[in-house]
PDB file of C-alpha atoms in Angstrom:
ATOM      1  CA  UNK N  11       0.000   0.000   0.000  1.00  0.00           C
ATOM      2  CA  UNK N  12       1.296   3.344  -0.846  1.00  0.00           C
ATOM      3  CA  UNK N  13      -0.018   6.239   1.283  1.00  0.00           C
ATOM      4  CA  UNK N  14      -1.137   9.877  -0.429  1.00  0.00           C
ATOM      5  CA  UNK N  15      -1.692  12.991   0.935  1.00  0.00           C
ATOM      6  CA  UNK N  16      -3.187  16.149  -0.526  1.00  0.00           C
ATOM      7  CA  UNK N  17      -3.842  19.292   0.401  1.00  0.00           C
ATOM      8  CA  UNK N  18      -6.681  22.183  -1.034  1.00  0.00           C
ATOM      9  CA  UNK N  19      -6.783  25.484  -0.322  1.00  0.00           C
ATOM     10  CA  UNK N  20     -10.135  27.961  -1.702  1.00  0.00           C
ATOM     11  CA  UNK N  21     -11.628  31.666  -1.003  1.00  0.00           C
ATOM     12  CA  UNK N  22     -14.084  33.880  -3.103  1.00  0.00           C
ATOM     13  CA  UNK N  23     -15.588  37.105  -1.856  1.00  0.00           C
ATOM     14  CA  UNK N  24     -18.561  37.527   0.255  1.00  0.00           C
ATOM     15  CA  UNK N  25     -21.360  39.484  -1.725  1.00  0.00           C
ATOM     16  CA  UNK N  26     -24.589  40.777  -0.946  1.00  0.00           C
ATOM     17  CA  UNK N  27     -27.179  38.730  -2.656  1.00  0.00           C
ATOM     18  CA  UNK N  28     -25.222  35.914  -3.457  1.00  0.00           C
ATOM     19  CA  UNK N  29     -26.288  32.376  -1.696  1.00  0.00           C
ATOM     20  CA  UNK N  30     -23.447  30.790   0.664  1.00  0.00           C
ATOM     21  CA  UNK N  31     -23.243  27.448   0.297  1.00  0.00           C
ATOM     22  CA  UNK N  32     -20.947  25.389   2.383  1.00  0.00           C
ATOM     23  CA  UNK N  33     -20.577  21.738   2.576  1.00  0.00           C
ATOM     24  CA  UNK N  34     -23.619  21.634   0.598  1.00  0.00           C
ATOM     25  CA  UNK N  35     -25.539  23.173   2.669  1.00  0.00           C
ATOM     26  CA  UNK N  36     -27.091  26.491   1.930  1.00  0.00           C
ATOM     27  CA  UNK N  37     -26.869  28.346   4.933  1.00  0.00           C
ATOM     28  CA  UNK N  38     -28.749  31.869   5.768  1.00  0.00           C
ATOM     29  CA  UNK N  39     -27.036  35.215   5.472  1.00  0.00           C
ATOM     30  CA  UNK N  40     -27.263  38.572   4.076  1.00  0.00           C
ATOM     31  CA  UNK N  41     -24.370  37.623   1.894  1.00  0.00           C
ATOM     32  CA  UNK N  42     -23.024  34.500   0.226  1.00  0.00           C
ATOM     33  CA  UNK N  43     -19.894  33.728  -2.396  1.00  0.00           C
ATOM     34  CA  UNK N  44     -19.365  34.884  -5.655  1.00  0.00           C
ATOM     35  CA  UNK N  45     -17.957  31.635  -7.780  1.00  0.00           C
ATOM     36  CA  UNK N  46     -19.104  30.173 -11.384  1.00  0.00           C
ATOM     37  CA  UNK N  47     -20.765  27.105  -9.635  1.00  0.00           C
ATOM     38  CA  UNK N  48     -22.156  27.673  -6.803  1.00  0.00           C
ATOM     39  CA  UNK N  49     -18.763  28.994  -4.805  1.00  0.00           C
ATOM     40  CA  UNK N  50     -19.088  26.314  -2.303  1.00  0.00           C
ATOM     41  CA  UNK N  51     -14.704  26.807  -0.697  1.00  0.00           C
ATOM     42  CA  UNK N  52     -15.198  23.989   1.618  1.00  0.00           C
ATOM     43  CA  UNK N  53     -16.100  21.521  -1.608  1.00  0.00           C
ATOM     44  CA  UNK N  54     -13.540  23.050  -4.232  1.00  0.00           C
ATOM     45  CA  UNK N  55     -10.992  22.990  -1.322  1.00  0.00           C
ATOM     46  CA  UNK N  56     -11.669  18.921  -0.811  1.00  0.00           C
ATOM     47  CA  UNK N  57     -11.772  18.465  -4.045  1.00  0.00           C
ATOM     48  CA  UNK N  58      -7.920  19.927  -4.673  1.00  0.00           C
ATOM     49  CA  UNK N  59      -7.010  17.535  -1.435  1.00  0.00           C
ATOM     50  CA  UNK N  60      -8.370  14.300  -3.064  1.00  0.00           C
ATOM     51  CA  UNK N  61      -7.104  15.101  -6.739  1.00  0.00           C
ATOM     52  CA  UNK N  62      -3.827  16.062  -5.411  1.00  0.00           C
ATOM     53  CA  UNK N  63      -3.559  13.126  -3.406  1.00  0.00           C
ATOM     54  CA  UNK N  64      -3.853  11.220  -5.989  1.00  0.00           C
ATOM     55  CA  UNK N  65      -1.760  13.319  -8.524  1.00  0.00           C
ATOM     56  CA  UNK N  66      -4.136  14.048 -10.987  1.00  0.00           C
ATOM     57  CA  UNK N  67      -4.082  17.701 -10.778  1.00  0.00           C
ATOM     58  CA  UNK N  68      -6.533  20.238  -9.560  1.00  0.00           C
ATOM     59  CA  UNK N  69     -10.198  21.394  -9.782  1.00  0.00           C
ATOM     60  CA  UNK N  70      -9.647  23.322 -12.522  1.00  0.00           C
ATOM     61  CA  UNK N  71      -7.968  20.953 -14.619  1.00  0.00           C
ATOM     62  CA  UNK N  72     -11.359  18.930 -14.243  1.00  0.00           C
ATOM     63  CA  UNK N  73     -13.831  21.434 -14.003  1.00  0.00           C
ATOM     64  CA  UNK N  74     -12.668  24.728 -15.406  1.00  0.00           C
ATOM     65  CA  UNK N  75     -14.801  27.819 -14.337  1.00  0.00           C
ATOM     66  CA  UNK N  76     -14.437  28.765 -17.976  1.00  0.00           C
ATOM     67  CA  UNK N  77     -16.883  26.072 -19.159  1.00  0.00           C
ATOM     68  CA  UNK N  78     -19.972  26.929 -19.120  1.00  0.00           C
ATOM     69  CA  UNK N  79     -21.008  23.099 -18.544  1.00  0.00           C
ATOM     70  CA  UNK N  80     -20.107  24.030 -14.224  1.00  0.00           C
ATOM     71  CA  UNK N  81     -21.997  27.038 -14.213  1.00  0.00           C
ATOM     72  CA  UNK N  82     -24.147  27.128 -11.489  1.00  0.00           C
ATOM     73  CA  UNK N  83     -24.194  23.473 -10.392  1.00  0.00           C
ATOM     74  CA  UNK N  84     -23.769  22.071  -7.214  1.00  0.00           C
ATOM     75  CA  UNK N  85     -20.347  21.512  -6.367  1.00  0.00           C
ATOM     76  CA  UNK N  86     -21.237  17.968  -4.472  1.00  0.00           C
ATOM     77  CA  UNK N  87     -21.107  16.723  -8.268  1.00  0.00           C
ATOM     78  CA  UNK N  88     -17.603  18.039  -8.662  1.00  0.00           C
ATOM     79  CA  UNK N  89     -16.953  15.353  -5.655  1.00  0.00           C
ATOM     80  CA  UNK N  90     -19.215  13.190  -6.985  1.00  0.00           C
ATOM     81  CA  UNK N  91     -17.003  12.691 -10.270  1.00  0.00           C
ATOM     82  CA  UNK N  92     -13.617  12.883  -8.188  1.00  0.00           C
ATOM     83  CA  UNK N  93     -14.502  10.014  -6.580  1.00  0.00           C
ATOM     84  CA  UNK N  94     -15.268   8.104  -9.345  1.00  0.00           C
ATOM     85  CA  UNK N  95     -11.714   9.809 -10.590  1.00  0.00           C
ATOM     86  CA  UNK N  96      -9.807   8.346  -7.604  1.00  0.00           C
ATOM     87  CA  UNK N  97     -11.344   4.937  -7.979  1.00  0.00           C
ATOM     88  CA  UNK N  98     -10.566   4.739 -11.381  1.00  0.00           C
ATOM     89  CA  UNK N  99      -6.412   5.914 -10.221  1.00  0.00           C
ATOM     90  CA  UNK N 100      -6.744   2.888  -7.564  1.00  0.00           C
ATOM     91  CA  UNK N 101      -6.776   4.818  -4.466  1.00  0.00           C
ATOM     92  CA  UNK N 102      -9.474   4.590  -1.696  1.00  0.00           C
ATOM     93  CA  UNK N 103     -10.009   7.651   0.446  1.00  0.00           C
ATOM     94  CA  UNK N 104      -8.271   7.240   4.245  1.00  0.00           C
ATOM     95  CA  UNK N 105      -9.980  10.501   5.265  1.00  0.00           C
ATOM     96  CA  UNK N 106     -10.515  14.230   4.863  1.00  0.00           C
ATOM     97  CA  UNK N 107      -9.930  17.004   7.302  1.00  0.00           C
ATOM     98  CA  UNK N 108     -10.973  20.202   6.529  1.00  0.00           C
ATOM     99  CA  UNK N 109     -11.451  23.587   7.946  1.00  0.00           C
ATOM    100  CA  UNK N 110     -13.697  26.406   6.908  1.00  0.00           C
ATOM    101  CA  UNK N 111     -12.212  30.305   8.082  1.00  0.00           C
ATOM    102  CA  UNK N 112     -15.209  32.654   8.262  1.00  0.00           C
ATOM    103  CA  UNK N 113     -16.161  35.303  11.191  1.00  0.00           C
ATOM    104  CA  UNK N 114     -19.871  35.333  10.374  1.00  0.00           C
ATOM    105  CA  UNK N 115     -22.622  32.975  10.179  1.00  0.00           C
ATOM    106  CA  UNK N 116     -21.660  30.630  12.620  1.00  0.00           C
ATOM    107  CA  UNK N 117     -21.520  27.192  10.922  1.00  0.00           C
ATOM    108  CA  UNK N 118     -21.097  24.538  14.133  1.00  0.00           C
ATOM    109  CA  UNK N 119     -24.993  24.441  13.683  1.00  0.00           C
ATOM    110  CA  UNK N 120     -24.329  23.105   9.823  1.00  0.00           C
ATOM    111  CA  UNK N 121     -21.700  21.318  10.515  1.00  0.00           C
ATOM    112  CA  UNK N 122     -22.916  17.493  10.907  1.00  0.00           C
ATOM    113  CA  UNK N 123     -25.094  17.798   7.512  1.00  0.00           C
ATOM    114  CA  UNK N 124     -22.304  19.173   5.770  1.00  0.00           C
ATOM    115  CA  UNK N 125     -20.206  16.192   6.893  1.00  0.00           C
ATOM    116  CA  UNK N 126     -23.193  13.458   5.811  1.00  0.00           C
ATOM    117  CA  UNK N 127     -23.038  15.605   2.007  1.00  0.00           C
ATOM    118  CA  UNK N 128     -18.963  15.138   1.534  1.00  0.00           C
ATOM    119  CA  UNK N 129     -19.302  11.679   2.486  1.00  0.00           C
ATOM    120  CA  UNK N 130     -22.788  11.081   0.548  1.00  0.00           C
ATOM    121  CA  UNK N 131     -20.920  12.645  -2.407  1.00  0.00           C
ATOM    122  CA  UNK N 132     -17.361  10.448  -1.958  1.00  0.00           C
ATOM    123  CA  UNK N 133     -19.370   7.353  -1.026  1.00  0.00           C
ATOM    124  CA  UNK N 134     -17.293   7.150   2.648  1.00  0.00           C
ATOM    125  CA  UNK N 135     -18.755   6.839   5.862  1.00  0.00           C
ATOM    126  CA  UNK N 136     -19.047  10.222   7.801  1.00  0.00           C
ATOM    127  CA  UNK N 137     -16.173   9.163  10.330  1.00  0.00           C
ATOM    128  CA  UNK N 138     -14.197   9.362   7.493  1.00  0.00           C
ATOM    129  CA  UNK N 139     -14.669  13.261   7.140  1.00  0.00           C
ATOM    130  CA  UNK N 140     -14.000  16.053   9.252  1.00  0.00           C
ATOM    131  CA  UNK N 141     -15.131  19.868   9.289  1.00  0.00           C
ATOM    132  CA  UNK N 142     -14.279  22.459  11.558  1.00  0.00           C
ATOM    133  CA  UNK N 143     -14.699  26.043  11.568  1.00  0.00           C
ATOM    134  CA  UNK N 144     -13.202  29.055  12.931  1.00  0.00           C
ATOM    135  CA  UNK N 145     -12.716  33.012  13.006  1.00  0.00           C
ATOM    136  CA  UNK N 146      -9.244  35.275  12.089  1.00  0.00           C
ATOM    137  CA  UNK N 147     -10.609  37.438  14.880  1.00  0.00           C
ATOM    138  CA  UNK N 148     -11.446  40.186  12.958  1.00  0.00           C
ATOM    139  CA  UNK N 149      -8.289  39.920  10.989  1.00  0.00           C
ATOM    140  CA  UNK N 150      -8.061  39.927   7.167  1.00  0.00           C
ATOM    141  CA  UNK N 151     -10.605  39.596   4.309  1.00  0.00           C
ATOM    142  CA  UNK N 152     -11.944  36.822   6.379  1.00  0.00           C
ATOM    143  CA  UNK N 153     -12.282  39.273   9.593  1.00  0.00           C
ATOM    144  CA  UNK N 154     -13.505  41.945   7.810  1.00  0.00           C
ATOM    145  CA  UNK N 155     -16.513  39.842   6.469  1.00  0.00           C
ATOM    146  CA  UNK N 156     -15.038  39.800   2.555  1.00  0.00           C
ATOM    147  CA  UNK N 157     -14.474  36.565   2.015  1.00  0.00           C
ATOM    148  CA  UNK N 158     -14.547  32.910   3.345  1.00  0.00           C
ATOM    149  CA  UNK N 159     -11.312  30.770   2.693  1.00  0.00           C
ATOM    150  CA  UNK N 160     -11.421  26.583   3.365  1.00  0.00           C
ATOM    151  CA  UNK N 161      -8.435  24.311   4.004  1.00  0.00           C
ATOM    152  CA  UNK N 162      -8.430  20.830   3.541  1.00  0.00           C
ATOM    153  CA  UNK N 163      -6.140  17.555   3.438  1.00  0.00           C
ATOM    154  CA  UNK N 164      -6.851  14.440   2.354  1.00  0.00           C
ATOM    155  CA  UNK N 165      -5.166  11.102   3.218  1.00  0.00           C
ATOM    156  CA  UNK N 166      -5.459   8.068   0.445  1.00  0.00           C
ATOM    157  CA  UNK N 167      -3.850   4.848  -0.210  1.00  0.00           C
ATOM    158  CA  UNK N 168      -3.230   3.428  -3.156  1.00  0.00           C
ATOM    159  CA  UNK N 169      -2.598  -0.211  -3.866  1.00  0.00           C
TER     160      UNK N 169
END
């Protein structure tokens, strides 16, 4: 067995009237991201942990935001088709950790049914996925309520 690890990185501005989507879940606010799908960081970000895990490259390689065929779909399909993507390479996902940087909403409250989405979408169980959340205490474009940023790694083995 050969062990893989990956790690994803996202942010997009915080706009008034936009939806914010996280995990898949679309949560309440007065402003959401700004992306060509539906902006979801915490997806995109998992997604760049799996397919650079396995050395395939990154989310845009797969699903440019210059192809109108991504525009405005959920981005559980863009882990949808990585998974089938990382079976296809021989790996098998280990596990995902992730963390989502945001002062406001508060997402502990969203947390658990974003965690049943990732692993719906990768076909894992849920103690295969983590998400956490915190602040920059007022600090940065995160602070400041611009933007929302997501971190993720992903652990695979490949046989």
């Amino acid at each position: 067995m050969d062990n893989r690890m990956g790690i994803g990185y996202d942010v997009h501005v915080l706009e008034a009237g936009e939806s914010l989507v996280l995990g898949g879940v679309e949560i309440s606010y007065d402003k959401g991201t700004k992306g060509h799908s539906d902006g979801d960081v915490l997806i995109h970000a998992v997604v760049d942990a799996l397919l650079g895990a396995a050395g395939l490259g990154d989310i845009g390689k797969f699903f440019p935001s210059d192809d109108d065929t991504w525009k405005d779909v959920s981005s559980l399909l863009f882990l949808e088709k990585s998974a089938e993507m990382l079976k296809n390479a021989g790996t098998e996902i280990v596990n995902v950790d992730s963390t989502i940087i945001i002062q406001e909403p508060r997402i502990t409250p969203h947390i658990d049914k974003m965690i049943k989405n990732v692993a719906d979408a990768l076909s894992v169980e849920p103690n295969r996925i983590s998400i956490k959340a915190t602040t920059t205490d007022g600090l940065g474009i995160t602070g400041r309520g611009e933007g929302v940023a997501a971190l993720a790694v992903a652990s695979l083995i490949a046989s």
